[in-house]
mmCIF file of N, CA and C in Angstrom:
data_model
loop_
_atom_site.group_PDB
_atom_site.id
_atom_site.type_symbol
_atom_site.label_atom_id
_atom_site.label_comp_id
_atom_site.label_asym_id
_atom_site.label_seq_id
_atom_site.Cartn_x
_atom_site.Cartn_y
_atom_site.Cartn_z
ATOM 1 N N MET A 1 105.728 44.863 103.179
ATOM 2 C CA MET A 1 106.623 45.335 102.309
ATOM 3 C C MET A 1 106.918 46.602 102.826
ATOM 4 N N GLU A 2 108.210 46.581 102.856
ATOM 5 C CA GLU A 2 109.635 47.871 103.492
ATOM 6 C C GLU A 2 108.930 49.015 102.539
ATOM 7 N N VAL A 3 109.100 49.793 102.907
ATOM 8 C CA VAL A 3 108.626 51.265 102.193
ATOM 9 C C VAL A 3 109.655 50.560 100.981
ATOM 10 N N GLY A 4 110.774 50.279 101.328
ATOM 11 C CA GLY A 4 112.142 50.895 101.315
ATOM 12 C C GLY A 4 111.612 50.371 99.432
ATOM 13 N N SER A 5 111.074 48.738 100.076
ATOM 14 C CA SER A 5 111.178 47.834 98.967
ATOM 15 C C SER A 5 110.542 48.282 97.869
ATOM 16 N N TYR A 6 110.049 48.968 98.669
ATOM 17 C CA TYR A 6 107.781 49.319 97.622
ATOM 18 C C TYR A 6 107.986 50.720 96.680
ATOM 19 N N ALA A 7 109.108 51.326 97.432
ATOM 20 C CA ALA A 7 109.425 52.524 96.657
ATOM 21 C C ALA A 7 110.451 52.506 95.368
ATOM 22 N N VAL A 8 111.235 51.055 95.983
ATOM 23 C CA VAL A 8 111.953 50.430 94.712
ATOM 24 C C VAL A 8 111.591 50.189 94.085
ATOM 25 N N PHE A 9 110.397 48.997 94.219
ATOM 26 C CA PHE A 9 109.544 49.129 93.117
ATOM 27 C C PHE A 9 108.635 49.572 92.053
ATOM 28 N N LEU A 10 108.976 51.115 92.656
ATOM 29 C CA LEU A 10 108.074 51.941 91.458
ATOM 30 C C LEU A 10 109.091 52.486 91.084
ATOM 31 N N ILE A 11 109.878 52.839 90.856
ATOM 32 C CA ILE A 11 111.314 52.869 90.620
ATOM 33 C C ILE A 11 111.381 52.099 89.105
ATOM 34 N N VAL A 12 111.690 50.793 89.473
ATOM 35 C CA VAL A 12 112.071 50.126 88.381
ATOM 36 C C VAL A 12 111.036 49.959 87.398
ATOM 37 N N LEU A 13 108.999 49.559 87.952
ATOM 38 C CA LEU A 13 107.692 49.515 87.148
ATOM 39 C C LEU A 13 107.459 51.146 85.791
ATOM 40 N N VAL A 14 108.317 52.537 86.293
ATOM 41 C CA VAL A 14 108.136 53.020 85.750
ATOM 42 C C VAL A 14 110.019 53.206 84.742
ATOM 43 N N TYR A 15 111.092 54.108 85.076
ATOM 44 C CA TYR A 15 112.008 54.091 84.544
ATOM 45 C C TYR A 15 113.003 52.336 84.683
ATOM 46 N N GLY A 16 112.604 51.388 84.793
ATOM 47 C CA GLY A 16 113.154 50.215 84.189
ATOM 48 C C GLY A 16 112.694 49.632 82.023
ATOM 49 N N PRO A 17 111.051 50.194 81.828
ATOM 50 C CA PRO A 17 111.084 49.564 80.072
ATOM 51 C C PRO A 17 111.995 50.835 79.233
ATOM 52 N N SER A 18 112.083 51.832 80.162
ATOM 53 C CA SER A 18 113.211 53.007 79.342
ATOM 54 C C SER A 18 114.139 53.314 80.089
ATOM 55 N N THR A 19 114.835 52.555 80.417
ATOM 56 C CA THR A 19 116.243 52.076 80.990
ATOM 57 C C THR A 19 116.792 51.107 81.045
ATOM 58 N N ASN A 20 116.143 50.007 80.279
ATOM 59 C CA ASN A 20 116.264 48.797 80.270
ATOM 60 C C ASN A 20 117.760 48.225 82.195
ATOM 61 N N ILE A 21 116.524 48.727 83.093
ATOM 62 C CA ILE A 21 118.049 48.094 84.419
ATOM 63 C C ILE A 21 117.659 47.467 84.385
ATOM 64 N N ASP A 22 119.045 45.974 84.615
ATOM 65 C CA ASP A 22 118.932 45.067 85.057
ATOM 66 C C ASP A 22 118.941 44.841 86.547
ATOM 67 N N LEU A 23 117.108 43.418 87.081
ATOM 68 C CA LEU A 23 116.460 43.918 88.353
ATOM 69 C C LEU A 23 118.099 42.909 88.582
ATOM 70 N N ASP A 24 118.195 43.315 89.811
ATOM 71 C CA ASP A 24 119.380 43.273 90.981
ATOM 72 C C ASP A 24 118.426 41.792 92.615
ATOM 73 N N PRO A 25 118.132 40.841 92.581
ATOM 74 C CA PRO A 25 117.070 40.016 93.508
ATOM 75 C C PRO A 25 117.720 40.276 94.387
ATOM 76 N N GLU A 26 117.941 40.696 95.205
ATOM 77 C CA GLU A 26 119.304 41.489 96.337
ATOM 78 C C GLU A 26 118.418 42.155 96.867
ATOM 79 N N PHE A 27 117.896 43.844 96.169
ATOM 80 C CA PHE A 27 117.746 44.568 96.208
ATOM 81 C C PHE A 27 115.938 43.972 97.276
ATOM 82 N N PHE A 28 115.321 42.546 96.057
ATOM 83 C CA PHE A 28 113.761 41.988 95.975
ATOM 84 C C PHE A 28 113.955 41.224 97.433
#
């Protein structure tokens, strides 16, 4: 797993539930 993808994954875990970010498969 690339570091960039890992960072995005962590951001989604932390901020996803609170900001309701729509996940874009292209980032993964």
